């Protein structure tokens, strides 16, 4: 066929011919306004919603027994501004935990939020808030210091908001006994060996001789159980968060350790390096990259937290009884059963300095303040020595700035709070044998613990990240929790 006579075939489109675009006239504007009214409502309904939200009342819980010093302020009230969700799915709300686990062929420990009759959406929400935390924009009860959007904008632009911080009074301590941290379980003991607070979320890990490690949501009112994991014939003697709180290391007297992933809720077993037969005493570096494990014959094994493989072995005279890193993580301090403290340079992996702990025949505990100013040592004779950190690094026989003789039996736990204002010390040999020491004044708080306290033999203690709470674990499966009112944040 000649090229000039060819005709292109017309292929019909399935959607029909295209329509011309109508210009945006008054009729279109009216239709859009009508659609907007249907979807979002008009200004009147919007204002009405705002008024209803403002009128929505809060709730307050009952106050518990406290120190009797001062009165509860607004931050201590258990108010909760519950609001209705913007979206509600009836299908999701109808699924229970038992149904979801059956369809996924999964199993979770019974009890608490994991109860089969609970809503599955509630379980997912609690797990997300516990691990990731609640975003600032979703928080109903915000701190006054963070409520001003202008100040937040200034901070993001490089400005630093100045806050007035009052020093901790040295006379009496304001505190309140709240619900036990593990009130929903009491199954981690009988000996509670480890209490760890999550570095970024209001979550605590409790572990003990039963081989059970449990995560709790810390609020002081309910302290809901989030998740539990049990290990057969594996008494947990030490537990620490690593990877910025996404993982936990669980140590025992065996030649292997378990790593517990908080997101996937799965444990992984790792064999310890050659020459290391147990993991009862270990500490994690501030950057979460390394862990130092006390071995036999004065050895300290350095492991990476990623692969759990050994990278170095340090040595000191005498058995290692306690370890701690300085805040920068470049120095490792080890106490011994001879009363001598060894300081290792973590960059060179060798001994940098040694000093004698005054009056100590056998060291038991050691801790360094987050301010990098103080170091405290505890002994089997019940004496705690408080030194200046610079003093011990310059002298082989340093003089303590303060020696604390308030406890008469061996010191089992020693811990500075986050502001370096309080030093907590306890002995597991006698019931209620605990003191909180005010570092600035050099005196213990006379009203803590009070006469009503029944804390038992304290086997472990720890402060929350901002010192809002302090927890004590005893030898009867109980973790007592106290709210320290001077510190406003968790």
Coordinates of C-alpha atoms in Angstrom, one line a residue:
X1 CA 0.0 0.0 0.0
X2 CA 1.4 3.4 -0.9
X3 CA 2.7 5.4 2.0
X4 CA 0.4 8.3 1.4
X5 CA -2.8 6.3 1.6
X6 CA -2.0 4.6 4.9
X7 CA -4.4 5.6 7.8
X8 CA -3.6 5.2 11.5
X9 CA -6.0 3.0 13.3
X10 CA -7.9 4.5 16.2
X11 CA -7.5 2.4 19.4
X12 CA -10.4 3.0 21.8
X13 CA -9.3 3.9 25.3
X14 CA -10.9 1.9 28.1
X15 CA -11.5 4.9 30.2
X16 CA -13.3 6.9 27.5
X17 CA -12.4 10.2 26.0
X18 CA -10.7 12.7 28.2
X19 CA -12.9 15.5 29.7
X20 CA -12.0 19.1 29.5
X21 CA -10.8 20.6 32.8
X22 CA -13.4 22.9 34.2
X23 CA -12.1 26.3 35.4
X24 CA -12.2 27.0 39.1
X25 CA -15.5 29.0 39.3
X26 CA -17.9 29.8 42.0
X27 CA -19.7 26.5 41.6
X28 CA -16.5 24.5 42.2
X29 CA -15.7 26.6 45.2
X30 CA -19.1 25.9 46.6
X31 CA -18.6 22.1 46.1
X32 CA -15.2 22.2 47.8
X33 CA -16.7 24.1 50.8
X34 CA -19.4 21.5 51.1
X35 CA -16.9 18.7 51.0
X36 CA -14.8 20.4 53.6
X37 CA -17.8 20.8 55.9
X38 CA -18.6 17.1 55.6
X39 CA -15.0 16.0 56.3
X40 CA -13.8 18.5 58.9
X41 CA -16.7 20.6 60.0
X42 CA -16.8 24.4 60.0
X43 CA -15.2 26.9 62.4
X44 CA -18.1 26.6 64.9
X45 CA -17.6 22.9 65.3
X46 CA -13.8 23.3 65.5
X47 CA -14.1 25.8 68.4
X48 CA -16.6 23.6 70.1
X49 CA -14.1 20.7 70.0
X50 CA -11.5 23.0 71.5
X51 CA -13.8 24.0 74.3
X52 CA -14.7 20.4 75.1
X53 CA -11.0 19.5 75.2
X54 CA -10.3 22.3 77.7
X55 CA -13.2 21.2 79.9
X56 CA -11.9 17.6 80.0
X57 CA -11.0 16.9 83.6
X58 CA -8.0 14.9 84.9
X59 CA -7.7 12.2 87.5
X60 CA -5.5 12.0 90.6
X61 CA -4.4 9.0 92.5
X62 CA -4.1 8.5 96.2
X63 CA -0.9 9.5 97.9
X64 CA 1.2 7.0 99.7
X65 CA 3.3 7.2 102.8
X66 CA 6.3 9.5 102.3
X67 CA 9.1 11.2 104.2
X68 CA 6.8 13.8 105.8
X69 CA 9.0 16.6 104.5
X70 CA 7.2 19.3 102.6
X71 CA 4.1 18.8 100.5
X72 CA 3.5 17.1 97.2
X73 CA 3.7 19.6 94.4
X74 CA 1.9 19.4 91.0
X75 CA 4.5 17.1 89.6
X76 CA 3.7 14.5 92.3
X77 CA 0.0 14.3 91.5
X78 CA -1.0 11.3 89.5
X79 CA -3.0 13.3 87.0
X80 CA -3.5 11.8 83.6
X81 CA -5.2 13.8 80.8
X82 CA -6.8 10.9 79.0
X83 CA -8.3 11.8 75.6
X84 CA -10.1 9.9 73.0
X85 CA -8.0 8.7 70.1
X86 CA -8.4 10.4 66.8
X87 CA -9.0 7.0 65.0
X88 CA -10.7 3.9 66.3
X89 CA -10.7 0.6 64.4
X90 CA -13.3 -1.9 65.6
X91 CA -11.6 -4.8 63.9
X92 CA -8.3 -4.2 65.7
X93 CA -10.0 -3.6 69.0
X94 CA -11.7 -7.0 68.8
X95 CA -8.5 -9.0 68.6
X96 CA -7.3 -10.5 71.9
X97 CA -3.8 -11.5 72.8
X98 CA -4.6 -15.2 72.8
X99 CA -6.1 -15.0 69.3
X100 CA -3.1 -13.1 67.9
X101 CA -0.5 -15.4 69.5
X102 CA -2.3 -18.5 68.2
X103 CA -2.4 -17.1 64.6
X104 CA 1.3 -16.2 64.8
X105 CA 2.2 -19.5 66.6
X106 CA 4.0 -17.5 69.3
X107 CA 4.1 -17.9 73.1
X108 CA 4.5 -15.2 75.8
X109 CA 4.8 -15.5 79.6
X110 CA 1.4 -15.5 81.2
X111 CA 0.2 -12.7 83.4
X112 CA 0.1 -8.9 83.4
X113 CA -0.2 -7.3 80.0
X114 CA 0.4 -10.7 78.3
X115 CA -2.9 -12.1 79.6
X116 CA -4.8 -13.9 76.8
X117 CA -8.0 -11.9 77.4
X118 CA -6.3 -8.5 77.0
X119 CA -6.5 -6.5 73.8
X120 CA -3.7 -7.2 71.4
X121 CA -3.5 -3.6 70.4
X122 CA -2.9 -2.6 74.0
X123 CA 0.0 -5.1 74.2
X124 CA 1.6 -3.7 71.1
X125 CA 1.1 -0.1 72.3
X126 CA 2.8 -0.9 75.7
X127 CA 5.7 -2.6 74.1
X128 CA 6.3 0.3 71.7
X129 CA 6.1 2.9 74.4
X130 CA 8.4 0.9 76.7
X131 CA 11.1 0.4 74.1
X132 CA 10.8 3.5 71.8
X133 CA 9.1 5.8 74.2
X134 CA 6.3 8.3 73.7
X135 CA 7.1 11.1 71.3
X136 CA 7.1 14.6 72.7
X137 CA 4.2 15.7 70.5
X138 CA 2.1 12.8 71.8
X139 CA 2.7 13.5 75.5
X140 CA -0.2 14.9 77.4
X141 CA 1.5 15.9 80.6
X142 CA 4.6 17.8 79.5
X143 CA 7.1 19.5 81.8
X144 CA 6.7 23.2 82.1
X145 CA 10.3 23.7 81.0
X146 CA 9.6 22.0 77.7
X147 CA 6.1 23.4 77.0
X148 CA 7.1 26.7 75.4
X149 CA 7.4 26.1 71.7
X150 CA 9.4 29.3 71.2
X151 CA 12.1 28.0 73.6
X152 CA 12.2 24.7 71.8
X153 CA 12.8 26.5 68.5
X154 CA 15.6 28.5 70.1
X155 CA 17.2 25.3 71.3
X156 CA 17.1 23.7 67.9
X157 CA 18.8 26.8 66.4
X158 CA 21.8 26.5 68.7
X159 CA 20.6 28.5 71.7
X160 CA 20.8 26.9 75.2
X161 CA 17.9 27.5 77.6
X162 CA 19.2 28.4 81.0
X163 CA 17.5 26.6 83.9
X164 CA 17.7 27.4 87.5
X165 CA 18.7 24.3 89.4
X166 CA 18.4 24.2 93.2
X167 CA 21.0 22.3 95.2
X168 CA 19.8 19.2 97.1
X169 CA 19.1 20.2 100.8
X170 CA 21.5 18.4 103.2
X171 CA 19.2 18.3 106.3
X172 CA 16.3 16.1 105.4
X173 CA 15.5 14.1 102.3
X174 CA 12.0 14.4 100.7
X175 CA 11.0 11.0 99.5
X176 CA 7.9 8.9 99.0
X177 CA 7.5 5.1 99.1
X178 CA 5.6 4.0 96.0
X179 CA 4.5 0.6 94.7
X180 CA 7.2 -2.1 94.6
X181 CA 8.9 -2.1 91.2
X182 CA 8.1 -5.8 90.6
X183 CA 4.7 -5.8 92.3
X184 CA 3.1 -7.8 89.4
X185 CA 5.5 -10.7 89.6
X186 CA 7.8 -11.1 92.7
X187 CA 9.2 -14.1 90.8
X188 CA 12.8 -12.9 90.0
X189 CA 14.3 -13.9 93.4
X190 CA 14.5 -14.9 96.1
X191 CA 17.8 -13.0 95.7
X192 CA 17.4 -9.9 93.5
X193 CA 20.9 -9.5 92.0
X194 CA 20.4 -6.8 89.5
X195 CA 18.3 -3.7 88.9
X196 CA 18.9 -1.7 85.8
X197 CA 17.0 1.4 84.6
X198 CA 16.8 1.9 80.8
X199 CA 18.9 4.9 79.7
X200 CA 16.3 6.6 77.5
X201 CA 12.9 5.1 78.5
X202 CA 11.0 4.7 81.8
X203 CA 11.7 1.0 81.9
X204 CA 13.5 -1.1 84.5
X205 CA 15.0 -4.6 84.2
X206 CA 14.9 -6.8 87.3
X207 CA 16.8 -10.1 87.5
X208 CA 17.7 -12.7 90.1
X209 CA 18.6 -16.2 91.2
X210 CA 15.5 -17.8 89.7
X211 CA 16.8 -17.2 86.2
X212 CA 14.0 -14.8 85.4
X213 CA 14.5 -11.3 83.9
X214 CA 11.5 -9.0 83.8
X215 CA 11.0 -5.6 82.2
X216 CA 8.7 -3.1 84.0
X217 CA 7.2 0.2 83.0
X218 CA 8.2 2.6 85.8
X219 CA 5.6 5.1 86.9
X220 CA 5.4 4.5 90.6
X221 CA 1.6 3.8 90.5
X222 CA 1.2 0.5 88.7
X223 CA 4.7 -0.4 87.4
X224 CA 3.2 -2.7 84.8
X225 CA 5.1 -5.8 83.7
X226 CA 6.1 -5.5 80.1
X227 CA 7.8 -8.8 79.4
X228 CA 9.5 -11.7 81.2
X229 CA 12.1 -14.3 80.1
X230 CA 13.1 -17.4 82.0
X231 CA 16.3 -19.4 81.7
X232 CA 16.6 -22.9 83.0
X233 CA 19.4 -23.6 85.5
X234 CA 20.8 -20.2 84.8
X235 CA 20.7 -18.0 88.0
X236 CA 21.2 -14.4 86.8
X237 CA 23.9 -12.8 88.9
X238 CA 24.4 -9.6 86.9
X239 CA 22.6 -7.8 84.1
X240 CA 23.4 -4.6 82.1
X241 CA 21.9 -2.7 79.2
X242 CA 24.0 -2.3 76.1
X243 CA 23.6 -0.9 72.6
X244 CA 22.0 2.3 74.1
X245 CA 19.3 0.2 75.8
X246 CA 18.3 -2.0 72.9
X247 CA 19.9 -5.1 74.3
X248 CA 20.7 -6.6 77.7
X249 CA 23.5 -8.8 78.8
X250 CA 22.7 -11.4 81.4
X251 CA 25.6 -13.1 83.3
X252 CA 25.9 -16.0 85.6
X253 CA 28.4 -18.5 87.1
X254 CA 28.4 -20.5 83.8
X255 CA 30.9 -20.2 80.9
X256 CA 28.3 -18.6 78.7
X257 CA 26.2 -15.5 78.7
X258 CA 22.8 -14.6 77.2
X259 CA 22.1 -11.5 75.2
X260 CA 18.4 -10.4 75.2
X261 CA 17.1 -8.2 72.3
X262 CA 14.4 -5.9 73.7
X263 CA 12.9 -5.2 70.3
X264 CA 12.5 -8.8 69.1
X265 CA 12.2 -10.3 72.6
X266 CA 14.6 -13.1 71.7
X267 CA 17.7 -14.3 73.7
X268 CA 20.9 -15.4 72.1
X269 CA 23.6 -17.5 73.8
X270 CA 27.3 -16.7 73.5
X271 CA 30.2 -18.7 74.8
X272 CA 32.7 -16.8 76.8
X273 CA 36.3 -16.4 75.5
X274 CA 38.9 -19.0 76.5
X275 CA 40.1 -18.6 80.0
X276 CA 36.9 -17.0 81.3
X277 CA 34.7 -19.4 83.1
X278 CA 32.0 -17.2 84.6
X279 CA 30.4 -13.7 84.2
X280 CA 29.3 -12.8 87.7
X281 CA 30.9 -9.4 87.9
X282 CA 31.1 -7.2 84.8
X283 CA 30.6 -3.6 83.8
X284 CA 29.9 -1.9 80.5
X285 CA 31.8 1.1 79.2
X286 CA 29.9 4.5 78.9
X287 CA 29.9 4.2 75.1
X288 CA 28.4 0.7 75.2
X289 CA 31.3 -0.7 73.1
X290 CA 33.1 -2.8 75.6
X291 CA 32.4 -4.9 78.7
X292 CA 35.0 -5.7 81.4
X293 CA 34.5 -9.1 83.1
X294 CA 36.3 -10.1 86.3
X295 CA 38.0 -13.4 85.9
X296 CA 40.3 -15.6 88.1
X297 CA 43.8 -14.8 89.4
X298 CA 43.4 -11.1 89.1
X299 CA 42.5 -11.1 85.4
X300 CA 40.0 -8.7 83.7
X301 CA 38.7 -9.8 80.3
X302 CA 37.7 -7.1 77.8
X303 CA 34.9 -8.1 75.4
X304 CA 33.2 -6.2 72.6
X305 CA 29.5 -5.8 73.1
X306 CA 28.8 -6.4 69.4
X307 CA 30.4 -9.8 68.9
X308 CA 31.0 -10.7 72.6
X309 CA 34.5 -11.7 71.7
X310 CA 37.6 -11.1 73.8
X311 CA 40.0 -8.4 72.7
X312 CA 42.3 -8.1 75.7
X313 CA 43.2 -9.5 79.1
X314 CA 44.3 -7.1 81.9
X315 CA 46.0 -8.2 85.1
X316 CA 46.2 -6.9 88.7
X317 CA 47.6 -8.2 92.0
X318 CA 44.9 -10.0 94.0
X319 CA 41.5 -11.2 93.1
X320 CA 39.2 -8.6 91.3
X321 CA 36.3 -7.8 93.6
X322 CA 34.7 -4.8 91.8
X323 CA 35.1 -2.8 88.6
X324 CA 34.0 0.6 87.3
X325 CA 34.7 2.8 84.3
X326 CA 35.3 6.6 84.6
X327 CA 32.6 8.7 82.7
X328 CA 34.9 9.1 79.7
X329 CA 35.5 5.4 79.4
X330 CA 39.3 5.7 79.0
X331 CA 40.1 4.5 82.5
X332 CA 39.0 1.3 84.2
X333 CA 39.3 0.9 88.0
X334 CA 39.5 -2.4 89.7
X335 CA 39.3 -3.1 93.5
X336 CA 40.9 -6.2 95.0
X337 CA 40.8 -8.5 98.0
X338 CA 44.1 -6.9 99.1
X339 CA 42.8 -3.4 99.5
X340 CA 44.7 -2.0 96.5
X341 CA 43.0 -0.3 93.5
X342 CA 44.4 -0.7 90.0
X343 CA 43.8 1.8 87.2
X344 CA 44.1 0.7 83.6
X345 CA 44.5 2.9 80.5
X346 CA 41.9 1.5 78.1
X347 CA 43.6 3.0 75.1
X348 CA 47.0 1.4 75.8
X349 CA 45.4 -1.6 77.6
X350 CA 48.0 -1.5 80.4
X351 CA 48.3 -0.5 84.1
X352 CA 48.5 3.3 84.5
X353 CA 48.4 3.7 88.3
X354 CA 47.8 1.9 91.6
X355 CA 46.8 3.3 95.0
X356 CA 46.0 1.9 98.4
X357 CA 42.5 2.2 99.8
X358 CA 43.0 3.6 103.3
X359 CA 42.1 1.2 106.1
X360 CA 40.8 -1.4 103.7
X361 CA 41.8 -5.0 104.2
X362 CA 39.5 -6.4 101.5
X363 CA 37.7 -4.3 98.9
X364 CA 34.2 -5.1 97.9
X365 CA 32.7 -2.2 95.8
X366 CA 33.8 0.8 93.9
X367 CA 32.0 3.6 91.9
X368 CA 32.8 6.9 90.3
X369 CA 30.6 10.0 90.1
X370 CA 29.2 11.1 86.7
X371 CA 30.8 14.6 87.4
X372 CA 34.2 12.9 87.3
X373 CA 35.0 14.5 90.7
X374 CA 34.7 11.7 93.2
X375 CA 35.4 8.0 93.6
X376 CA 34.0 5.9 96.4
X377 CA 35.3 2.5 97.7
X378 CA 33.6 0.0 100.0
X379 CA 35.3 -2.6 102.1
X380 CA 34.4 -5.8 103.9
X381 CA 34.9 -4.0 107.2
X382 CA 31.8 -1.8 106.5
X383 CA 33.8 1.4 105.8
X384 CA 33.2 3.6 102.7
X385 CA 36.0 6.0 101.6
X386 CA 35.2 9.1 99.5
X387 CA 38.1 10.4 97.5
X388 CA 38.7 13.2 95.0
X389 CA 39.4 11.5 91.6
X390 CA 42.4 13.7 90.9
X391 CA 43.8 12.8 94.3
X392 CA 43.9 9.1 93.7
X393 CA 45.4 9.5 90.3
X394 CA 48.3 11.5 91.6
X395 CA 49.1 9.7 94.9
X396 CA 49.7 6.1 95.7
X397 CA 48.4 6.5 99.3
X398 CA 45.7 9.2 98.9
X399 CA 43.8 10.6 101.9
X400 CA 40.0 10.3 101.8
X401 CA 38.0 13.4 101.8
X402 CA 35.5 11.6 104.0
X403 CA 35.2 8.1 105.6
X404 CA 31.7 6.9 106.3
X405 CA 31.3 4.6 109.3
X406 CA 27.5 4.4 109.4
X407 CA 27.3 0.7 108.4
X408 CA 29.0 -2.0 110.5
X409 CA 29.1 -4.9 108.1
X410 CA 30.6 -5.5 104.6
X411 CA 29.5 -3.0 101.9
X412 CA 27.7 -4.9 99.1
X413 CA 26.4 -2.0 97.0
X414 CA 27.7 1.5 96.3
X415 CA 26.2 4.0 93.8
X416 CA 26.3 7.7 93.0
X417 CA 23.2 9.4 91.6
X418 CA 23.2 11.2 88.3
X419 CA 23.9 14.6 89.8
X420 CA 26.8 13.3 92.0
X421 CA 25.0 14.8 95.0
X422 CA 24.0 11.5 96.6
X423 CA 25.9 8.3 97.3
X424 CA 23.9 5.3 98.2
X425 CA 25.5 2.5 100.3
X426 CA 24.2 -0.7 101.6
X427 CA 25.1 -4.0 103.3
X428 CA 23.3 -7.3 102.6
X429 CA 24.3 -8.8 106.0
X430 CA 21.8 -6.8 108.1
X431 CA 18.1 -5.9 107.4
X432 CA 17.5 -2.2 106.4
X433 CA 21.2 -1.6 106.4
X434 CA 21.3 1.3 103.9
X435 CA 22.2 5.0 104.0
X436 CA 22.0 7.9 101.6
X437 CA 25.0 10.1 101.9
X438 CA 24.9 13.9 101.0
X439 CA 28.2 14.4 99.2
X440 CA 28.3 18.2 99.5
X441 CA 27.8 18.3 103.3
X442 CA 29.5 15.1 104.1
X443 CA 26.6 13.8 106.2
X444 CA 24.0 11.0 105.8
X445 CA 20.3 11.8 105.6
X446 CA 19.0 11.1 109.1
X447 CA 15.4 10.4 107.9
X448 CA 16.2 7.7 105.4
X449 CA 15.3 5.0 105.8
X450 CA 12.5 5.8 108.2
X451 CA 11.4 3.6 111.1
X452 CA 8.5 2.2 109.1
X453 CA 10.7 0.8 106.3
X454 CA 10.9 -2.9 105.9
X455 CA 13.5 -3.3 103.1
X456 CA 15.0 -6.6 104.2
X457 CA 18.5 -7.6 103.3
X458 CA 19.4 -5.3 100.4
X459 CA 21.2 -7.3 97.7
X460 CA 21.1 -4.6 94.9
X461 CA 20.3 -0.9 94.5
X462 CA 20.2 1.6 91.7
X463 CA 19.1 5.1 90.7
X464 CA 17.0 6.0 87.7
X465 CA 18.8 8.0 84.9
X466 CA 17.7 11.4 86.4
X467 CA 17.5 10.2 90.0
X468 CA 13.8 10.6 90.2
X469 CA 13.6 7.0 91.6
X470 CA 15.8 4.7 93.7
X471 CA 15.2 1.0 93.9
X472 CA 16.4 -1.6 96.4
X473 CA 16.2 -5.3 95.8
X474 CA 16.3 -7.7 98.7
X475 CA 16.6 -11.4 99.3
X476 CA 12.9 -12.1 99.4
X477 CA 12.0 -11.3 95.8
X478 CA 11.0 -7.7 96.5
X479 CA 12.2 -4.6 94.8
X480 CA 11.2 -1.5 96.9
X481 CA 10.8 1.7 94.9
X482 CA 11.1 5.2 96.3
X483 CA 10.4 8.6 94.6
X484 CA 13.0 11.2 95.4
X485 CA 11.0 14.5 95.2
X486 CA 13.9 16.9 94.7
X487 CA 14.6 15.3 91.3
X488 CA 11.7 16.2 89.0
X489 CA 12.5 13.8 86.2
X490 CA 12.7 10.1 85.9

